[in-house]
CSV table of C-alpha atoms in Angstrom, one decimal:
chain,number,residue,atom,x,y,z
A,1,MET,CA,82.8,117.8,-20.0
A,2,LEU,CA,86.2,118.2,-18.5
A,3,GLY,CA,87.0,115.9,-15.6
A,4,THR,CA,88.8,116.9,-12.4
A,5,PRO,CA,92.1,115.0,-12.0
A,6,ALA,CA,92.1,112.8,-9.0
A,7,ALA,CA,94.3,113.9,-6.1
A,8,PRO,CA,97.4,111.7,-5.7
A,9,ALA,CA,97.1,109.2,-2.9
A,10,SER,CA,100.1,110.6,-1.1
A,11,PHE,CA,98.4,114.0,-1.0
A,12,VAL,CA,95.2,112.5,0.4
A,13,ARG,CA,97.1,110.7,3.1
A,14,THR,CA,99.0,113.9,4.0
A,15,CYS,CA,95.7,115.8,4.4
A,16,ILE,CA,94.2,113.1,6.5
A,17,LEU,CA,97.2,113.0,8.8
A,18,ALA,CA,97.2,116.8,9.1
A,19,VAL,CA,93.5,116.8,10.0
A,20,CYS,CA,94.1,114.0,12.6
A,21,ALA,CA,97.1,116.0,14.0
A,22,ILE,CA,95.0,119.2,14.3
A,23,ALA,CA,92.1,117.3,16.0
A,24,ALA,CA,94.5,115.7,18.5
A,25,TRP,CA,96.1,119.0,19.2
A,26,CYS,CA,92.7,120.6,19.8
A,27,ALA,CA,91.7,117.8,22.1
A,28,ASP,CA,95.0,118.1,24.0
A,29,VAL,CA,94.5,121.9,24.5
A,30,ALA,CA,90.9,121.4,25.6
A,31,LEU,CA,92.1,118.8,28.1
A,32,ALA,CA,94.7,121.2,29.5
A,33,GLN,CA,92.1,124.0,29.8
A,34,ASP,CA,89.9,121.7,31.9
A,35,TYR,CA,92.9,120.5,34.0
A,36,PRO,CA,92.8,119.8,36.8
A,37,ASN,CA,89.2,118.9,37.6
A,38,ARG,CA,90.0,116.7,40.6
A,39,ALA,CA,92.8,116.1,43.1
A,40,VAL,CA,96.4,115.7,41.9
A,41,LYS,CA,98.8,113.5,43.7
A,42,ILE,CA,102.5,114.3,44.1
A,43,ILE,CA,104.5,111.2,45.1
A,44,VAL,CA,107.6,111.9,47.2
A,45,PRO,CA,109.8,108.8,47.3
A,46,PHE,CA,111.5,109.9,50.5
A,47,ALA,CA,110.5,110.0,54.1
A,48,ALA,CA,108.5,112.9,55.5
A,49,GLY,CA,110.5,115.9,56.9
A,50,GLY,CA,113.4,115.9,54.4
A,51,PRO,CA,114.0,118.6,51.7
A,52,ALA,CA,111.9,116.8,49.1
A,53,ASP,CA,108.9,116.5,51.4
A,54,VAL,CA,109.2,120.1,52.6
A,55,TYR,CA,109.3,121.6,49.1
A,56,ALA,CA,106.7,119.2,47.7
A,57,ARG,CA,104.3,120.5,50.4
A,58,PHE,CA,105.3,124.1,49.7
A,59,LEU,CA,104.6,123.6,46.0
A,60,ALA,CA,101.4,121.6,46.5
A,61,GLN,CA,99.9,124.4,48.5
A,62,ARG,CA,100.6,127.0,45.9
A,63,LEU,CA,99.5,124.9,43.0
A,64,GLN,CA,96.3,124.3,44.8
A,65,GLU,CA,95.8,128.0,45.2
A,66,ALA,CA,96.6,128.7,41.6
A,67,LEU,CA,94.6,125.9,40.0
A,68,GLY,CA,91.7,125.4,42.4
A,69,GLN,CA,92.1,121.7,43.0
A,70,PRO,CA,93.8,119.8,45.9
A,71,PHE,CA,97.5,118.8,45.3
A,72,VAL,CA,98.2,116.0,47.8
A,73,VAL,CA,101.7,114.9,48.8
A,74,ASP,CA,102.0,111.1,49.1
A,75,ASP,CA,105.3,110.2,50.9
A,76,ARG,CA,106.4,106.7,49.8
A,77,PRO,CA,110.0,106.1,51.0
A,78,GLY,CA,111.9,102.9,50.6
A,79,GLY,CA,114.6,101.3,48.4
A,80,GLY,CA,116.6,104.4,48.0
A,81,SER,CA,113.6,106.2,46.3
A,82,VAL,CA,112.8,103.1,44.1
A,83,VAL,CA,109.5,102.2,45.8
A,84,GLY,CA,107.8,105.5,45.3
A,85,THR,CA,109.3,106.2,41.9
A,86,ASP,CA,108.2,102.8,40.5
A,87,ALA,CA,104.6,103.6,41.8
A,88,ALA,CA,104.7,106.9,39.9
A,89,ALA,CA,106.1,105.2,36.7
A,90,LYS,CA,103.2,102.7,36.8
A,91,SER,CA,100.5,105.4,37.3
A,92,ALA,CA,98.1,106.6,34.6
A,93,PRO,CA,99.8,109.3,32.4
A,94,ASP,CA,96.9,111.7,32.8
A,95,GLY,CA,98.5,114.5,34.8
A,96,TYR,CA,96.9,113.4,38.1
A,97,THR,CA,100.0,111.7,39.4
A,98,LEU,CA,103.3,113.5,39.5
A,99,LEU,CA,106.7,112.6,41.0
A,100,LEU,CA,109.0,114.9,43.1
A,101,MET,CA,112.4,113.8,42.0
A,102,SER,CA,115.9,114.8,43.1
A,103,ASN,CA,119.4,114.1,41.9
A,104,THR,CA,119.2,110.9,43.9
A,105,HIS,CA,117.3,109.7,40.9
A,106,THR,CA,120.1,110.6,38.4
A,107,VAL,CA,122.7,108.9,40.6
A,108,ASN,CA,120.5,105.8,40.8
A,109,GLU,CA,120.4,105.5,37.0
A,110,SER,CA,123.9,104.0,37.1
A,111,LEU,CA,124.0,102.9,40.8
A,112,MET,CA,120.9,100.7,40.4
A,113,PRO,CA,120.8,99.6,36.7
A,114,ASN,CA,118.4,96.8,37.5
A,115,LYS,CA,115.6,98.9,39.0
A,116,PRO,CA,112.2,98.5,37.3
A,117,PHE,CA,112.1,101.9,35.6
A,118,ALA,CA,114.4,104.3,33.8
A,119,LEU,CA,114.0,108.1,34.1
A,120,THR,CA,114.3,109.0,30.5
A,121,ARG,CA,112.2,106.0,29.3
A,122,ASP,CA,109.3,106.1,31.9
A,123,PHE,CA,109.0,109.8,32.7
A,124,VAL,CA,108.6,113.2,31.0
A,125,PRO,CA,110.2,116.3,32.5
A,126,VAL,CA,107.8,119.0,33.9
A,127,ALA,CA,109.8,121.6,35.8
A,128,PRO,CA,112.7,122.0,38.2
A,129,ILE,CA,112.1,123.6,41.6
A,130,ASN,CA,115.3,124.6,43.4
A,131,TYR,CA,118.8,123.6,44.4
A,132,SER,CA,120.8,124.0,47.6
A,133,ASP,CA,124.2,123.2,49.0
A,134,LEU,CA,124.9,120.3,51.3
A,135,VAL,CA,126.6,120.6,54.7
A,136,MET,CA,128.7,118.0,56.4
A,137,VAL,CA,128.0,117.9,60.2
A,138,VAL,CA,129.1,115.9,63.2
A,139,HIS,CA,127.7,115.4,66.6
A,140,PRO,CA,129.2,117.9,69.1
A,141,SER,CA,130.8,115.0,71.0
A,142,VAL,CA,133.0,114.1,68.0
A,143,ALA,CA,136.5,115.4,68.6
A,144,PHE,CA,137.8,116.0,65.2
A,145,LYS,CA,137.3,119.4,63.4
A,146,ALA,CA,138.5,118.6,59.9
A,147,MET,CA,137.3,116.4,57.1
A,148,ALA,CA,140.5,114.8,55.8
A,149,GLY,CA,141.8,111.3,56.7
A,150,VAL,CA,138.5,110.1,58.2
A,151,ASP,CA,137.4,106.4,58.0
A,152,ILE,CA,133.6,106.5,57.5
A,153,VAL,CA,131.0,103.7,57.6
A,154,HIS,CA,127.8,104.4,55.7
A,155,VAL,CA,124.6,103.9,57.5
A,156,PRO,CA,121.5,103.8,55.2
A,157,TYR,CA,118.3,105.5,56.1
A,158,ARG,CA,114.8,105.7,54.5
A,159,GLY,CA,115.1,109.5,54.4
A,160,SER,CA,117.2,112.4,55.8
A,161,SER,CA,114.7,113.2,58.6
A,162,GLY,CA,115.5,110.0,60.5
A,163,ALA,CA,119.3,110.5,60.1
A,164,ARG,CA,118.9,114.1,61.2
A,165,THR,CA,117.2,112.9,64.4
A,166,ASP,CA,119.9,110.3,65.1
A,167,ILE,CA,122.8,112.7,64.6
A,168,ILE,CA,121.3,115.2,67.0
A,169,GLY,CA,120.7,112.4,69.5
A,170,GLY,CA,124.3,111.1,69.1
A,171,GLN,CA,123.3,107.7,67.5
A,172,VAL,CA,125.4,108.5,64.5
A,173,GLN,CA,128.5,110.8,64.4
A,174,MET,CA,128.4,112.4,60.9
A,175,MET,CA,125.9,113.3,58.2
A,176,PHE,CA,125.7,115.1,54.8
A,177,ASP,CA,122.4,117.0,54.7
A,178,ALA,CA,120.8,119.8,52.7
A,179,VAL,CA,121.7,123.3,54.1
A,180,THR,CA,118.0,124.1,53.9
A,181,THR,CA,117.0,121.5,56.6
A,182,MET,CA,120.2,121.4,58.7
A,183,SER,CA,121.3,125.0,59.1
A,184,GLU,CA,119.0,125.7,62.0
A,185,HIS,CA,120.5,122.8,63.9
A,186,VAL,CA,124.0,124.1,63.3
A,187,LYS,CA,123.0,127.5,64.5
A,188,ALA,CA,121.4,126.0,67.6
A,189,GLY,CA,124.6,124.1,68.5
A,190,GLN,CA,122.9,120.7,68.1
A,191,VAL,CA,125.5,119.7,65.5
A,192,ARG,CA,128.8,121.1,64.3
A,193,ALA,CA,129.4,121.9,60.7
A,194,LEU,CA,132.7,120.9,59.0
A,195,GLY,CA,132.0,122.1,55.5
A,196,THR,CA,129.5,123.0,52.8
A,197,SER,CA,129.5,121.6,49.3
A,198,GLY,CA,129.0,124.7,47.0
A,199,LYS,CA,131.6,126.6,45.0
A,200,THR,CA,131.4,129.5,47.5
A,201,ARG,CA,130.4,129.7,51.1
A,202,SER,CA,126.8,129.3,52.0
A,203,THR,CA,124.9,132.6,52.7
A,204,VAL,CA,123.1,130.9,55.6
A,205,LEU,CA,126.3,129.4,57.1
A,206,PRO,CA,129.0,132.0,56.0
A,207,ASP,CA,131.4,131.0,58.8
A,208,VAL,CA,131.6,127.4,57.6
A,209,PRO,CA,134.3,126.6,55.0
A,210,THR,CA,133.5,124.9,51.7
A,211,VAL,CA,134.8,121.4,51.0
A,212,ALA,CA,136.5,123.0,48.0
A,213,GLU,CA,138.8,125.0,50.3
A,214,THR,CA,140.2,121.6,51.3
A,215,VAL,CA,139.6,119.7,48.1
A,216,PRO,CA,139.9,122.1,45.2
A,217,GLY,CA,137.2,121.7,42.5
A,218,TYR,CA,134.8,119.9,44.8
A,219,GLU,CA,131.1,120.9,44.3
A,220,ALA,CA,127.8,119.0,45.0
A,221,THR,CA,124.3,120.2,45.4
A,222,ILE,CA,120.9,118.7,45.9
A,223,TRP,CA,118.3,119.7,43.3
A,224,LEU,CA,114.5,119.0,43.1
A,225,GLY,CA,112.1,118.9,40.3
A,226,ILE,CA,108.7,117.5,39.1
A,227,VAL,CA,108.3,114.8,36.4
A,228,ALA,CA,105.2,112.9,35.2
A,229,PRO,CA,104.6,109.4,33.8
A,230,LYS,CA,105.5,109.0,30.2
A,231,GLY,CA,102.6,109.7,27.9
A,232,THR,CA,101.2,112.6,30.0
A,233,PRO,CA,99.6,115.0,27.5
A,234,PRO,CA,102.1,117.7,26.4
A,235,ALA,CA,99.6,120.5,27.0
A,236,ILE,CA,99.2,119.4,30.7
A,237,VAL,CA,103.0,119.3,31.0
A,238,THR,CA,103.2,122.8,29.6
A,239,ARG,CA,100.5,124.2,31.9
A,240,LEU,CA,102.2,122.7,35.0
A,241,ASN,CA,105.5,124.1,33.9
A,242,ALA,CA,104.0,127.5,33.5
A,243,GLU,CA,102.3,127.4,36.9
A,244,ILE,CA,105.4,126.1,38.7
A,245,THR,CA,107.6,128.7,37.0
A,246,LYS,CA,105.2,131.5,38.1
A,247,ILE,CA,105.5,130.2,41.7
A,248,VAL,CA,109.3,130.0,41.8
A,249,ARG,CA,109.7,133.4,40.2
A,250,ARG,CA,107.7,135.2,42.9
A,251,PRO,CA,109.9,137.6,44.8
A,252,ASP,CA,108.6,136.5,48.2
A,253,VAL,CA,109.3,132.8,47.3
A,254,ARG,CA,112.9,133.6,46.2
A,255,ARG,CA,113.5,135.7,49.3
A,256,ASP,CA,112.2,133.0,51.7
A,257,TRP,CA,114.1,130.3,49.9
A,258,ALA,CA,117.3,132.4,49.9
A,259,ALA,CA,117.0,132.7,53.7
A,260,GLN,CA,116.8,128.9,53.9
A,261,GLY,CA,119.8,128.4,51.5
A,262,ALA,CA,117.8,127.4,48.4
A,263,VAL,CA,118.0,128.9,44.9
A,264,ALA,CA,115.0,128.8,42.6
A,265,MET,CA,115.4,127.0,39.2
A,266,THR,CA,113.4,127.8,36.0
A,267,MET,CA,113.5,125.8,32.8
A,268,THR,CA,111.2,124.7,30.0
A,269,PRO,CA,110.3,121.0,30.0
A,270,ASP,CA,112.8,120.4,27.2
A,271,GLU,CA,115.6,122.3,29.0
A,272,PHE,CA,114.8,120.3,32.2
A,273,GLY,CA,115.0,117.1,30.2
A,274,LYS,CA,118.5,117.9,29.0
A,275,TYR,CA,119.5,118.9,32.5
A,276,ILE,CA,118.4,115.5,33.8
A,277,SER,CA,120.2,113.7,31.0
A,278,ASP,CA,123.4,115.6,31.6
A,279,ASP,CA,123.2,114.9,35.3
A,280,ILE,CA,122.8,111.2,34.6
A,281,VAL,CA,125.9,111.2,32.5
A,282,LYS,CA,127.9,113.2,35.1
A,283,TRP,CA,127.0,110.7,37.9
A,284,GLU,CA,127.6,107.7,35.7
A,285,ARG,CA,131.2,108.7,35.4
A,286,ILE,CA,131.5,109.3,39.2
A,287,VAL,CA,129.8,106.0,40.1
A,288,LYS,CA,132.1,104.1,37.6
A,289,ILE,CA,135.3,105.7,39.0
A,290,SER,CA,134.3,105.3,42.6
A,291,GLY,CA,133.1,101.7,42.2
A,292,ALA,CA,130.1,102.6,44.4
A,293,LYS,CA,127.5,99.9,44.9
A,294,PRO,CA,124.0,100.1,46.4
A,295,ASP,CA,123.6,99.1,50.1
A,296,GLN,CA,122.1,95.6,50.4
């Protein structure tokens, strides 16, 4: 009788690993198909009423409509976004806690190196949402009408909504805010705009010059996106990315956002991860050159 040669141990190990990988993939896909089966929380580490809060609520409503489960916005301001972000980082990586982030987070990677989390270590990218220009405004009582040669004292706030209230009331004299949330106050004459931060003039404030017209090469925007705790199943990340992409590609959404001064962003999770990493590097150079330090 002829015997059958025994399979090499390395081949057996390879087969076992392949079977385990296929089983894990199938479980991951099944989990995503059942996701979500309960409420999903979106932590916003900024005060209510600012751009992050506004667009988080917009997105939550439409994700709820698309996926059939509540998406609940949880505003947790404090510590320059550190309080809410740390809470998200420590949450279970099951897809039921998400973080609404902005480029405040990429700045903080070098501005606050001792914070208890790191973006690329503790989070996985899900999807970007949109970006918009900033606008520098002053209270109407402020006499100057140009930006150069001004001595400025920084006043920290827990979120832009509080600062917006105070500049309208005259408690502070100057503010940089997103065009999306400040343009209506400019048009109402409650504040006076000195400049916007994009490469070209804002479509919602076309009569306001860009900072680049005074300082060539200047450009700054505020962008928003969704990330999840590290370890969130890739299939859930992929599903969320697909649903968010569908939302921001809708013609009515793009039209409404354009009227507010916001531009929709679409990327795969990997592309968004590279975008975040590149932004961290960009702001690291700026923080180093400027010598900026966090407010105590």
